[in-house]
Amino acid sequence: AQTVTQSQPEMSVQEAETVTLSCTYDTSESDYYLFWYKQPPSRQMILVIRQEAYKQQNATENRFSVNFQKAAKSFSLKISDSQLGDAAMYFCAYRSPEGGSEKLVFGKGTKLTVNP
Amino acid sequence: ETGVTQSPTHLIKTRGQQVTLRCSSQSGHNTVSWYQQALGQGPQFIFHYYREEENGRGNFPPRFSGLQFPNYSSELNVNALELDDSALYLCASSFRRGPSDEQYFGPGTRLTVT
């Protein structure tokens, strides 16, 4: 079974600075999908960024980028120019390419605080 | 475009009772998944439905059951409630195209079992 580990329960960053959130995962599959989700205090979870394992190029979405290291099974999220609205729980998630599988396997999350 | 909605927002039940939680999928979506998020934990996959049939299940006992309706709204039913069932229950919908599909989450229902 796949597992996802987020080793940083809490992180803090100064507004306008850069922060990196860590995620490692365990799988025997060679193809899969990885996601970072953000859950603000209002609770509605939203997708931040996704990465297909077969793509070597790291995904980027505006101020958000990932460092995907397939051999190390590492998938970290970098947030540049941090804003107060970035404060939230961040969850790393894994999804198998198995046909019809909608299952996301989540880590325990990292609580990000942004200090003004 | 209407997002994913869930009702009720909060619910308090007594151990041994039964509960039904409801989810209205985003317009045009044909799959719905349910997750249980205990306090301080990441969401755990309960099951998902595609075109009204259960299409995958996580490690949850049979007293957790669901339904998906033709209009793609859905229900999560939990029988014989236990204290450990206290959690935030999230539903997520998507339109099935492939495994990189974005799942759109609702705000959740906070269930407290006393």
mmCIF file with all atom_site columns, C-alpha atoms in Angstrom:
data_model
loop_
_atom_site.group_PDB
_atom_site.id
_atom_site.type_symbol
_atom_site.label_atom_id
_atom_site.label_alt_id
_atom_site.label_comp_id
_atom_site.label_asym_id
_atom_site.label_entity_id
_atom_site.label_seq_id
_atom_site.pdbx_PDB_ins_code
_atom_site.Cartn_x
_atom_site.Cartn_y
_atom_site.Cartn_z
_atom_site.occupancy
_atom_site.B_iso_or_equiv
_atom_site.pdbx_formal_charge
_atom_site.auth_seq_id
_atom_site.auth_comp_id
_atom_site.auth_asym_id
_atom_site.auth_atom_id
_atom_site.pdbx_PDB_model_num
ATOM 1   C CA . ALA A 1 1   ? 0.000   0.000  0.000   1.00 0.00 ? 1   ALA A CA 1
ATOM 2   C CA . GLN A 1 2   ? 1.138   3.508  -0.734  1.00 0.00 ? 2   GLN A CA 1
ATOM 3   C CA . THR A 1 3   ? 2.016   5.856  2.127   1.00 0.00 ? 3   THR A CA 1
ATOM 4   C CA . VAL A 1 4   ? 2.679   9.585  2.251   1.00 0.00 ? 4   VAL A CA 1
ATOM 5   C CA . THR A 1 5   ? 4.784   11.226 4.961   1.00 0.00 ? 5   THR A CA 1
ATOM 6   C CA . GLN A 1 6   ? 4.967   14.906 5.805   1.00 0.00 ? 6   GLN A CA 1
ATOM 7   C CA . SER A 1 7   ? 7.643   15.311 8.450   1.00 0.00 ? 7   SER A CA 1
ATOM 8   C CA . GLN A 1 8   ? 6.968   18.963 9.277   1.00 0.00 ? 8   GLN A CA 1
ATOM 9   C CA . PRO A 1 9   ? 3.808   19.347 11.394  1.00 0.00 ? 9   PRO A CA 1
ATOM 10  C CA . GLU A 1 10  ? 4.235   23.143 11.412  1.00 0.00 ? 10  GLU A CA 1
ATOM 11  C CA . MET A 1 11  ? 6.215   25.697 9.446   1.00 0.00 ? 11  MET A CA 1
ATOM 12  C CA . SER A 1 12  ? 6.339   29.475 9.527   1.00 0.00 ? 12  SER A CA 1
ATOM 13  C CA . VAL A 1 13  ? 7.546   32.053 7.025   1.00 0.00 ? 13  VAL A CA 1
ATOM 14  C CA . GLN A 1 14  ? 7.789   35.812 6.839   1.00 0.00 ? 14  GLN A CA 1
ATOM 15  C CA . GLU A 1 15  ? 5.591   37.543 4.320   1.00 0.00 ? 15  GLU A CA 1
ATOM 16  C CA . ALA A 1 16  ? 7.400   37.878 0.933   1.00 0.00 ? 16  ALA A CA 1
ATOM 17  C CA . GLU A 1 17  ? 9.901   35.157 1.848   1.00 0.00 ? 17  GLU A CA 1
ATOM 18  C CA . THR A 1 18  ? 10.195  31.627 0.432   1.00 0.00 ? 18  THR A CA 1
ATOM 19  C CA . VAL A 1 19  ? 9.299   28.419 2.236   1.00 0.00 ? 19  VAL A CA 1
ATOM 20  C CA . THR A 1 20  ? 9.614   24.749 1.292   1.00 0.00 ? 20  THR A CA 1
ATOM 21  C CA . LEU A 1 21  ? 7.303   22.034 2.572   1.00 0.00 ? 21  LEU A CA 1
ATOM 22  C CA . SER A 1 22  ? 8.549   18.448 2.499   1.00 0.00 ? 22  SER A CA 1
ATOM 23  C CA . CYS A 1 23  ? 6.797   15.280 1.409   1.00 0.00 ? 23  CYS A CA 1
ATOM 24  C CA . THR A 1 24  ? 8.038   11.745 0.888   1.00 0.00 ? 24  THR A CA 1
ATOM 25  C CA . TYR A 1 25  ? 6.059   8.771  -0.281  1.00 0.00 ? 25  TYR A CA 1
ATOM 26  C CA . ASP A 1 26  ? 6.408   5.063  -0.639  1.00 0.00 ? 26  ASP A CA 1
ATOM 27  C CA . THR A 1 27  ? 5.147   3.097  -3.614  1.00 0.00 ? 27  THR A CA 1
ATOM 28  C CA . SER A 1 28  ? 6.096   0.154  -5.798  1.00 0.00 ? 28  SER A CA 1
ATOM 29  C CA . GLU A 1 29  ? 4.357   1.671  -8.821  1.00 0.00 ? 29  GLU A CA 1
ATOM 30  C CA . SER A 1 30  ? 6.402   3.323  -11.553 1.00 0.00 ? 30  SER A CA 1
ATOM 31  C CA . ASP A 1 31  ? 3.668   5.640  -12.741 1.00 0.00 ? 31  ASP A CA 1
ATOM 32  C CA . TYR A 1 32  ? 1.503   7.729  -10.442 1.00 0.00 ? 32  TYR A CA 1
ATOM 33  C CA . TYR A 1 33  ? 0.316   11.251 -9.704  1.00 0.00 ? 33  TYR A CA 1
ATOM 34  C CA . LEU A 1 34  ? 1.217   13.588 -6.883  1.00 0.00 ? 34  LEU A CA 1
ATOM 35  C CA . PHE A 1 35  ? -0.703  16.574 -5.601  1.00 0.00 ? 35  PHE A CA 1
ATOM 36  C CA . TRP A 1 36  ? -0.444  19.373 -3.094  1.00 0.00 ? 36  TRP A CA 1
ATOM 37  C CA . TYR A 1 37  ? -3.723  20.521 -1.601  1.00 0.00 ? 37  TYR A CA 1
ATOM 38  C CA . LYS A 1 38  ? -4.321  23.577 0.557   1.00 0.00 ? 38  LYS A CA 1
ATOM 39  C CA . GLN A 1 39  ? -6.926  23.586 3.327   1.00 0.00 ? 39  GLN A CA 1
ATOM 40  C CA . PRO A 1 40  ? -7.522  27.113 4.689   1.00 0.00 ? 40  PRO A CA 1
ATOM 41  C CA . PRO A 1 41  ? -9.193  27.586 8.074   1.00 0.00 ? 41  PRO A CA 1
ATOM 42  C CA . SER A 1 42  ? -12.590 27.678 6.302   1.00 0.00 ? 42  SER A CA 1
ATOM 43  C CA . ARG A 1 43  ? -11.874 23.986 5.532   1.00 0.00 ? 43  ARG A CA 1
ATOM 44  C CA . GLN A 1 44  ? -12.582 23.772 1.779   1.00 0.00 ? 44  GLN A CA 1
ATOM 45  C CA . MET A 1 45  ? -9.624  21.962 0.283   1.00 0.00 ? 45  MET A CA 1
ATOM 46  C CA . ILE A 1 46  ? -8.280  23.278 -3.017  1.00 0.00 ? 46  ILE A CA 1
ATOM 47  C CA . LEU A 1 47  ? -5.682  21.938 -5.422  1.00 0.00 ? 47  LEU A CA 1
ATOM 48  C CA . VAL A 1 48  ? -2.419  23.876 -5.472  1.00 0.00 ? 48  VAL A CA 1
ATOM 49  C CA . ILE A 1 49  ? -0.329  21.896 -7.937  1.00 0.00 ? 49  ILE A CA 1
ATOM 50  C CA . ARG A 1 50  ? -0.042  18.445 -9.499  1.00 0.00 ? 50  ARG A CA 1
ATOM 51  C CA . GLN A 1 51  ? 2.804   16.380 -10.930 1.00 0.00 ? 51  GLN A CA 1
ATOM 52  C CA . GLU A 1 52  ? 2.721   13.342 -13.198 1.00 0.00 ? 52  GLU A CA 1
ATOM 53  C CA . ALA A 1 53  ? 5.513   10.948 -12.265 1.00 0.00 ? 53  ALA A CA 1
ATOM 54  C CA . TYR A 1 54  ? 6.394   10.225 -15.905 1.00 0.00 ? 54  TYR A CA 1
ATOM 55  C CA . LYS A 1 55  ? 7.211   13.905 -16.440 1.00 0.00 ? 55  LYS A CA 1
ATOM 56  C CA . GLN A 1 56  ? 10.753  14.857 -15.497 1.00 0.00 ? 56  GLN A CA 1
ATOM 57  C CA . GLN A 1 57  ? 10.022  18.559 -15.557 1.00 0.00 ? 57  GLN A CA 1
ATOM 58  C CA . ASN A 1 58  ? 8.934   19.988 -12.225 1.00 0.00 ? 58  ASN A CA 1
ATOM 59  C CA . ALA A 1 59  ? 5.452   21.515 -12.192 1.00 0.00 ? 59  ALA A CA 1
ATOM 60  C CA . THR A 1 60  ? 4.997   25.215 -11.512 1.00 0.00 ? 60  THR A CA 1
ATOM 61  C CA . GLU A 1 61  ? 1.890   27.312 -10.893 1.00 0.00 ? 61  GLU A CA 1
ATOM 62  C CA . ASN A 1 62  ? 2.679   30.995 -10.444 1.00 0.00 ? 62  ASN A CA 1
ATOM 63  C CA . ARG A 1 63  ? 4.359   31.314 -7.011  1.00 0.00 ? 63  ARG A CA 1
ATOM 64  C CA . PHE A 1 64  ? 4.117   27.577 -6.345  1.00 0.00 ? 64  PHE A CA 1
ATOM 65  C CA . SER A 1 65  ? 6.600   25.037 -7.645  1.00 0.00 ? 65  SER A CA 1
ATOM 66  C CA . VAL A 1 66  ? 7.626   21.509 -6.783  1.00 0.00 ? 66  VAL A CA 1
ATOM 67  C CA . ASN A 1 67  ? 10.906  19.663 -6.555  1.00 0.00 ? 67  ASN A CA 1
ATOM 68  C CA . PHE A 1 68  ? 10.088  16.142 -7.678  1.00 0.00 ? 68  PHE A CA 1
ATOM 69  C CA . GLN A 1 69  ? 12.820  13.586 -7.047  1.00 0.00 ? 69  GLN A CA 1
ATOM 70  C CA . LYS A 1 70  ? 11.451  10.267 -8.285  1.00 0.00 ? 70  LYS A CA 1
ATOM 71  C CA . ALA A 1 71  ? 14.379  8.091  -7.227  1.00 0.00 ? 71  ALA A CA 1
ATOM 72  C CA . ALA A 1 72  ? 14.284  9.545  -3.732  1.00 0.00 ? 72  ALA A CA 1
ATOM 73  C CA . LYS A 1 73  ? 10.464  9.448  -3.680  1.00 0.00 ? 73  LYS A CA 1
ATOM 74  C CA . SER A 1 74  ? 10.403  13.067 -2.615  1.00 0.00 ? 74  SER A CA 1
ATOM 75  C CA . PHE A 1 75  ? 7.934   15.759 -3.625  1.00 0.00 ? 75  PHE A CA 1
ATOM 76  C CA . SER A 1 76  ? 8.486   19.116 -1.935  1.00 0.00 ? 76  SER A CA 1
ATOM 77  C CA . LEU A 1 77  ? 6.453   22.288 -2.425  1.00 0.00 ? 77  LEU A CA 1
ATOM 78  C CA . LYS A 1 78  ? 8.135   25.679 -2.685  1.00 0.00 ? 78  LYS A CA 1
ATOM 79  C CA . ILE A 1 79  ? 6.096   28.809 -2.088  1.00 0.00 ? 79  ILE A CA 1
ATOM 80  C CA . SER A 1 80  ? 7.789   31.994 -3.250  1.00 0.00 ? 80  SER A CA 1
ATOM 81  C CA . ASP A 1 81  ? 6.888   35.530 -2.204  1.00 0.00 ? 81  ASP A CA 1
ATOM 82  C CA . SER A 1 82  ? 4.667   34.192 0.585   1.00 0.00 ? 82  SER A CA 1
ATOM 83  C CA . GLN A 1 83  ? 1.413   36.022 1.194   1.00 0.00 ? 83  GLN A CA 1
ATOM 84  C CA . LEU A 1 84  ? -0.843  36.179 4.240   1.00 0.00 ? 84  LEU A CA 1
ATOM 85  C CA . GLY A 1 85  ? -3.470  34.245 2.274   1.00 0.00 ? 85  GLY A CA 1
ATOM 86  C CA . ASP A 1 86  ? -1.073  31.305 1.955   1.00 0.00 ? 86  ASP A CA 1
ATOM 87  C CA . ALA A 1 87  ? -1.602  30.483 5.636   1.00 0.00 ? 87  ALA A CA 1
ATOM 88  C CA . ALA A 1 88  ? -3.305  27.087 5.746   1.00 0.00 ? 88  ALA A CA 1
ATOM 89  C CA . MET A 1 89  ? -2.832  23.361 6.185   1.00 0.00 ? 89  MET A CA 1
ATOM 90  C CA . TYR A 1 90  ? -1.012  21.851 3.231   1.00 0.00 ? 90  TYR A CA 1
ATOM 91  C CA . PHE A 1 91  ? -1.496  18.218 2.325   1.00 0.00 ? 91  PHE A CA 1
ATOM 92  C CA . CYS A 1 92  ? 0.601   16.130 0.003   1.00 0.00 ? 92  CYS A CA 1
ATOM 93  C CA . ALA A 1 93  ? -1.372  13.394 -1.774  1.00 0.00 ? 93  ALA A CA 1
ATOM 94  C CA . TYR A 1 94  ? -0.666  10.370 -3.974  1.00 0.00 ? 94  TYR A CA 1
ATOM 95  C CA . ARG A 1 95  ? -2.903  8.847  -6.596  1.00 0.00 ? 95  ARG A CA 1
ATOM 96  C CA . SER A 1 96  ? -2.431  5.568  -8.406  1.00 0.00 ? 96  SER A CA 1
ATOM 97  C CA . PRO A 1 97  ? -2.964  5.418  -12.168 1.00 0.00 ? 97  PRO A CA 1
ATOM 98  C CA . GLU A 1 98  ? -5.011  2.244  -11.665 1.00 0.00 ? 98  GLU A CA 1
ATOM 99  C CA . GLY A 1 99  ? -8.027  2.447  -13.928 1.00 0.00 ? 99  GLY A CA 1
ATOM 100 C CA . GLY A 1 100 ? -10.963 4.121  -12.277 1.00 0.00 ? 100 GLY A CA 1
ATOM 101 C CA . SER A 1 101 ? -9.118  4.771  -9.058  1.00 0.00 ? 101 SER A CA 1
ATOM 102 C CA . GLU A 1 102 ? -10.224 8.025  -7.484  1.00 0.00 ? 102 GLU A CA 1
ATOM 103 C CA . LYS A 1 103 ? -8.436  7.291  -4.212  1.00 0.00 ? 103 LYS A CA 1
ATOM 104 C CA . LEU A 1 104 ? -6.110  9.963  -2.898  1.00 0.00 ? 104 LEU A CA 1
ATOM 105 C CA . VAL A 1 105 ? -3.671  8.943  -0.160  1.00 0.00 ? 105 VAL A CA 1
ATOM 106 C CA . PHE A 1 106 ? -2.903  11.965 1.993   1.00 0.00 ? 106 PHE A CA 1
ATOM 107 C CA . GLY A 1 107 ? -0.125  12.807 4.402   1.00 0.00 ? 107 GLY A CA 1
ATOM 108 C CA . LYS A 1 108 ? -0.897  14.226 7.835   1.00 0.00 ? 108 LYS A CA 1
ATOM 109 C CA . GLY A 1 109 ? -0.368  17.772 6.674   1.00 0.00 ? 109 GLY A CA 1
ATOM 110 C CA . THR A 1 110 ? 1.830   20.766 7.449   1.00 0.00 ? 110 THR A CA 1
ATOM 111 C CA . LYS A 1 111 ? 0.376   23.863 9.081   1.00 0.00 ? 111 LYS A CA 1
ATOM 112 C CA . LEU A 1 112 ? 1.874   26.948 7.460   1.00 0.00 ? 112 LEU A CA 1
ATOM 113 C CA . THR A 1 113 ? 1.847   30.251 9.311   1.00 0.00 ? 113 THR A CA 1
ATOM 114 C CA . VAL A 1 114 ? 2.713   33.449 7.436   1.00 0.00 ? 114 VAL A CA 1
ATOM 115 C CA . ASN A 1 115 ? 3.990   36.271 9.649   1.00 0.00 ? 115 ASN A CA 1
ATOM 116 C CA . PRO A 1 116 ? 3.468   39.891 8.546   1.00 0.00 ? 116 PRO A CA 1
ATOM 117 C CA . GLU B 2 1   ? -20.926 27.217 -11.881 1.00 0.00 ? 1   GLU B CA 1
ATOM 118 C CA . THR B 2 2   ? -21.944 25.898 -8.456  1.00 0.00 ? 2   THR B CA 1
ATOM 119 C CA . GLY B 2 3   ? -19.242 24.323 -6.317  1.00 0.00 ? 3   GLY B CA 1
ATOM 120 C CA . VAL B 2 4   ? -19.464 21.258 -4.114  1.00 0.00 ? 4   VAL B CA 1
ATOM 121 C CA . THR B 2 5   ? -21.807 21.721 -1.189  1.00 0.00 ? 5   THR B CA 1
ATOM 122 C CA . GLN B 2 6   ? -22.386 19.580 1.883   1.00 0.00 ? 6   GLN B CA 1
ATOM 123 C CA . SER B 2 7   ? -25.068 19.463 4.548   1.00 0.00 ? 7   SER B CA 1
ATOM 124 C CA . PRO B 2 8   ? -25.358 19.774 7.414   1.00 0.00 ? 8   PRO B CA 1
ATOM 125 C CA . THR B 2 9   ? -22.355 21.823 8.487   1.00 0.00 ? 9   THR B CA 1
ATOM 126 C CA . HIS B 2 10  ? -22.276 20.378 11.978  1.00 0.00 ? 10  HIS B CA 1
ATOM 127 C CA . LEU B 2 11  ? -23.983 17.406 13.561  1.00 0.00 ? 11  LEU B CA 1
ATOM 128 C CA . ILE B 2 12  ? -24.011 15.889 17.035  1.00 0.00 ? 12  ILE B CA 1
ATOM 129 C CA . LYS B 2 13  ? -25.095 12.276 17.461  1.00 0.00 ? 13  LYS B CA 1
ATOM 130 C CA . THR B 2 14  ? -25.093 9.707  20.217  1.00 0.00 ? 14  THR B CA 1
ATOM 131 C CA . ARG B 2 15  ? -23.142 6.450  20.093  1.00 0.00 ? 15  ARG B CA 1
ATOM 132 C CA . GLY B 2 16  ? -25.189 3.698  18.428  1.00 0.00 ? 16  GLY B CA 1
ATOM 133 C CA . GLN B 2 17  ? -27.273 6.089  16.315  1.00 0.00 ? 17  GLN B CA 1
ATOM 134 C CA . GLN B 2 18  ? -27.297 6.330  12.543  1.00 0.00 ? 18  GLN B CA 1
ATOM 135 C CA . VAL B 2 19  ? -26.407 9.412  10.483  1.00 0.00 ? 19  VAL B CA 1
ATOM 136 C CA . THR B 2 20  ? -26.799 10.544 6.877   1.00 0.00 ? 20  THR B CA 1
ATOM 137 C CA . LEU B 2 21  ? -24.541 13.177 5.376   1.00 0.00 ? 21  LEU B CA 1
ATOM 138 C CA . ARG B 2 22  ? -25.284 14.805 2.040   1.00 0.00 ? 22  ARG B CA 1
ATOM 139 C CA . CYS B 2 23  ? -23.174 16.131 -0.795  1.00 0.00 ? 23  CYS B CA 1
ATOM 140 C CA . SER B 2 24  ? -24.106 17.990 -3.942  1.00 0.00 ? 24  SER B CA 1
ATOM 141 C CA . SER B 2 25  ? -21.467 17.580 -6.628  1.00 0.00 ? 25  SER B CA 1
ATOM 142 C CA . GLN B 2 26  ? -20.198 20.341 -8.839  1.00 0.00 ? 26  GLN B CA 1
ATOM 143 C CA . SER B 2 27  ? -22.281 20.746 -11.976 1.00 0.00 ? 27  SER B CA 1
ATOM 144 C CA . GLY B 2 28  ? -21.250 18.303 -14.722 1.00 0.00 ? 28  GLY B CA 1
ATOM 145 C CA . HIS B 2 29  ? -19.280 15.986 -12.434 1.00 0.00 ? 29  HIS B CA 1
ATOM 146 C CA . ASN B 2 30  ? -19.997 12.251 -12.510 1.00 0.00 ? 30  ASN B CA 1
ATOM 147 C CA . THR B 2 31  ? -17.849 10.894 -9.689  1.00 0.00 ? 31  THR B CA 1
ATOM 148 C CA . VAL B 2 32  ? -17.936 11.534 -5.971  1.00 0.00 ? 32  VAL B CA 1
ATOM 149 C CA . SER B 2 33  ? -15.531 10.411 -3.268  1.00 0.00 ? 33  SER B CA 1
ATOM 150 C CA . TRP B 2 34  ? -15.925 10.546 0.493   1.00 0.00 ? 34  TRP B CA 1
ATOM 151 C CA . TYR B 2 35  ? -13.145 11.094 2.995   1.00 0.00 ? 35  TYR B CA 1
ATOM 152 C CA . GLN B 2 36  ? -12.927 11.036 6.781   1.00 0.00 ? 36  GLN B CA 1
ATOM 153 C CA . GLN B 2 37  ? -10.581 13.585 8.365   1.00 0.00 ? 37  GLN B CA 1
ATOM 154 C CA . ALA B 2 38  ? -9.934  13.049 12.055  1.00 0.00 ? 38  ALA B CA 1
ATOM 155 C CA . LEU B 2 39  ? -8.617  15.982 14.072  1.00 0.00 ? 39  LEU B CA 1
ATOM 156 C CA . GLY B 2 40  ? -4.979  16.680 13.232  1.00 0.00 ? 40  GLY B CA 1
ATOM 157 C CA . GLN B 2 41  ? -4.872  14.067 10.471  1.00 0.00 ? 41  GLN B CA 1
ATOM 158 C CA . GLY B 2 42  ? -5.032  14.000 6.715   1.00 0.00 ? 42  GLY B CA 1
ATOM 159 C CA . PRO B 2 43  ? -8.208  12.836 4.991   1.00 0.00 ? 43  PRO B CA 1
ATOM 160 C CA . GLN B 2 44  ? -8.696  9.079  4.664   1.00 0.00 ? 44  GLN B CA 1
ATOM 161 C CA . PHE B 2 45  ? -10.492 7.625  1.657   1.00 0.00 ? 45  PHE B CA 1
ATOM 162 C CA . ILE B 2 46  ? -13.793 5.932  2.470   1.00 0.00 ? 46  ILE B CA 1
ATOM 163 C CA . PHE B 2 47  ? -15.163 5.109  -0.996  1.00 0.00 ? 47  PHE B CA 1
ATOM 164 C CA . HIS B 2 48  ? -16.136 6.624  -4.303  1.00 0.00 ? 48  HIS B CA 1
ATOM 165 C CA . TYR B 2 49  ? -19.024 6.349  -6.704  1.00 0.00 ? 49  TYR B CA 1
ATOM 166 C CA . TYR B 2 50  ? -19.117 6.573  -10.457 1.00 0.00 ? 50  TYR B CA 1
ATOM 167 C CA . ARG B 2 51  ? -22.412 6.617  -12.312 1.00 0.00 ? 51  ARG B CA 1
ATOM 168 C CA . GLU B 2 52  ? -24.303 5.530  -9.198  1.00 0.00 ? 52  GLU B CA 1
ATOM 169 C CA . GLU B 2 53  ? -22.143 2.469  -8.455  1.00 0.00 ? 53  GLU B CA 1
ATOM 170 C CA . GLU B 2 54  ? -19.520 2.058  -5.756  1.00 0.00 ? 54  GLU B CA 1
ATOM 171 C CA . ASN B 2 55  ? -16.269 1.925  -7.638  1.00 0.00 ? 55  ASN B CA 1
ATOM 172 C CA . GLY B 2 56  ? -13.602 1.702  -4.941  1.00 0.00 ? 56  GLY B CA 1
ATOM 173 C CA . ARG B 2 57  ? -13.456 1.425  -1.172  1.00 0.00 ? 57  ARG B CA 1
ATOM 174 C CA . GLY B 2 58  ? -10.929 2.193  1.528   1.00 0.00 ? 58  GLY B CA 1
ATOM 175 C CA . ASN B 2 59  ? -10.371 0.394  4.816   1.00 0.00 ? 59  ASN B CA 1
ATOM 176 C CA . PHE B 2 60  ? -13.730 1.192  6.381   1.00 0.00 ? 60  PHE B CA 1
ATOM 177 C CA . PRO B 2 61  ? -16.291 -1.303 7.767   1.00 0.00 ? 61  PRO B CA 1
ATOM 178 C CA . PRO B 2 62  ? -19.605 -2.054 6.025   1.00 0.00 ? 62  PRO B CA 1
ATOM 179 C CA . ARG B 2 63  ? -21.505 0.199  8.429   1.00 0.00 ? 63  ARG B CA 1
ATOM 180 C CA . PHE B 2 64  ? -20.179 3.012  6.225   1.00 0.00 ? 64  PHE B CA 1
ATOM 181 C CA . SER B 2 65  ? -22.307 2.995  3.097   1.00 0.00 ? 65  SER B CA 1
ATOM 182 C CA . GLY B 2 66  ? -23.228 5.414  0.375   1.00 0.00 ? 66  GLY B CA 1
ATOM 183 C CA . LEU B 2 67  ? -25.467 6.291  -2.492  1.00 0.00 ? 67  LEU B CA 1
ATOM 184 C CA . GLN B 2 68  ? -25.064 8.377  -5.615  1.00 0.00 ? 68  GLN B CA 1
ATOM 185 C CA . PHE B 2 69  ? -28.196 9.641  -7.319  1.00 0.00 ? 69  PHE B CA 1
ATOM 186 C CA . PRO B 2 70  ? -28.913 10.278 -11.028 1.00 0.00 ? 70  PRO B CA 1
ATOM 187 C CA . ASN B 2 71  ? -28.416 14.000 -10.474 1.00 0.00 ? 71  ASN B CA 1
ATOM 188 C CA . TYR B 2 72  ? -24.966 13.117 -9.026  1.00 0.00 ? 72  TYR B CA 1
ATOM 189 C CA . SER B 2 73  ? -25.791 14.206 -5.501  1.00 0.00 ? 73  SER B CA 1
ATOM 190 C CA . SER B 2 74  ? -24.742 11.630 -2.928  1.00 0.00 ? 74  SER B CA 1
ATOM 191 C CA . GLU B 2 75  ? -25.130 10.445 0.636   1.00 0.00 ? 75  GLU B CA 1
ATOM 192 C CA . LEU B 2 76  ? -22.830 8.914  3.191   1.00 0.00 ? 76  LEU B CA 1
ATOM 193 C CA . ASN B 2 77  ? -24.601 6.758  5.769   1.00 0.00 ? 77  ASN B CA 1
ATOM 194 C CA . VAL B 2 78  ? -22.982 5.562  8.950   1.00 0.00 ? 78  VAL B CA 1
ATOM 195 C CA . ASN B 2 79  ? -24.755 3.030  11.164  1.00 0.00 ? 79  ASN B CA 1
ATOM 196 C CA . ALA B 2 80  ? -24.065 2.120  14.791  1.00 0.00 ? 80  ALA B CA 1
ATOM 197 C CA . LEU B 2 81  ? -22.001 5.234  15.405  1.00 0.00 ? 81  LEU B CA 1
ATOM 198 C CA . GLU B 2 82  ? -18.875 4.910  17.520  1.00 0.00 ? 82  GLU B CA 1
ATOM 199 C CA . LEU B 2 83  ? -16.958 7.617  19.359  1.00 0.00 ? 83  LEU B CA 1
ATOM 200 C CA . ASP B 2 84  ? -14.071 7.247  16.869  1.00 0.00 ? 84  ASP B CA 1
ATOM 201 C CA . ASP B 2 85  ? -16.408 8.250  14.040  1.00 0.00 ? 85  ASP B CA 1
ATOM 202 C CA . SER B 2 86  ? -16.142 11.843 15.267  1.00 0.00 ? 86  SER B CA 1
ATOM 203 C CA . ALA B 2 87  ? -14.428 13.657 12.402  1.00 0.00 ? 87  ALA B CA 1
ATOM 204 C CA . LEU B 2 88  ? -14.790 16.044 9.498   1.00 0.00 ? 88  LEU B CA 1
ATOM 205 C CA . TYR B 2 89  ? -16.367 14.247 6.531   1.00 0.00 ? 89  TYR B CA 1
ATOM 206 C CA . LEU B 2 90  ? -15.414 15.590 3.131   1.00 0.00 ? 90  LEU B CA 1
ATOM 207 C CA . CYS B 2 91  ? -16.860 14.806 -0.243  1.00 0.00 ? 91  CYS B CA 1
ATOM 208 C CA . ALA B 2 92  ? -15.061 15.510 -3.493  1.00 0.00 ? 92  ALA B CA 1
ATOM 209 C CA . SER B 2 93  ? -16.380 15.418 -7.040  1.00 0.00 ? 93  SER B CA 1
ATOM 210 C CA . SER B 2 94  ? -14.771 15.281 -10.454 1.00 0.00 ? 94  SER B CA 1
ATOM 211 C CA . PHE B 2 95  ? -15.534 14.514 -14.078 1.00 0.00 ? 95  PHE B CA 1
ATOM 212 C CA . ARG B 2 96  ? -13.732 11.305 -14.868 1.00 0.00 ? 96  ARG B CA 1
ATOM 213 C CA . ARG B 2 97  ? -11.154 11.746 -17.600 1.00 0.00 ? 97  ARG B CA 1
ATOM 214 C CA . GLY B 2 98  ? -7.993  10.384 -16.035 1.00 0.00 ? 98  GLY B CA 1
ATOM 215 C CA . PRO B 2 99  ? -5.993  10.002 -12.818 1.00 0.00 ? 99  PRO B CA 1
ATOM 216 C CA . SER B 2 100 ? -4.648  13.542 -12.943 1.00 0.00 ? 100 SER B CA 1
ATOM 217 C CA . ASP B 2 101 ? -8.187  14.924 -12.699 1.00 0.00 ? 101 ASP B CA 1
ATOM 218 C CA . GLU B 2 102 ? -8.650  17.594 -10.102 1.00 0.00 ? 102 GLU B CA 1
ATOM 219 C CA . GLN B 2 103 ? -11.050 16.624 -7.369  1.00 0.00 ? 103 GLN B CA 1
ATOM 220 C CA . TYR B 2 104 ? -13.163 19.480 -6.032  1.00 0.00 ? 104 TYR B CA 1
ATOM 221 C CA . PHE B 2 105 ? -13.811 19.294 -2.323  1.00 0.00 ? 105 PHE B CA 1
ATOM 222 C CA . GLY B 2 106 ? -16.783 20.467 -0.324  1.00 0.00 ? 106 GLY B CA 1
ATOM 223 C CA . PRO B 2 107 ? -16.459 22.351 2.976   1.00 0.00 ? 107 PRO B CA 1
ATOM 224 C CA . GLY B 2 108 ? -17.200 19.241 5.004   1.00 0.00 ? 108 GLY B CA 1
ATOM 225 C CA . THR B 2 109 ? -19.587 18.118 7.716   1.00 0.00 ? 109 THR B CA 1
ATOM 226 C CA . ARG B 2 110 ? -18.266 18.092 11.267  1.00 0.00 ? 110 ARG B CA 1
ATOM 227 C CA . LEU B 2 111 ? -19.701 15.023 13.045  1.00 0.00 ? 111 LEU B CA 1
ATOM 228 C CA . THR B 2 112 ? -19.408 14.718 16.804  1.00 0.00 ? 112 THR B CA 1
ATOM 229 C CA . VAL B 2 113 ? -20.395 11.428 18.445  1.00 0.00 ? 113 VAL B CA 1
ATOM 230 C CA . THR B 2 114 ? -21.003 11.548 22.197  1.00 0.00 ? 114 THR B CA 1
#
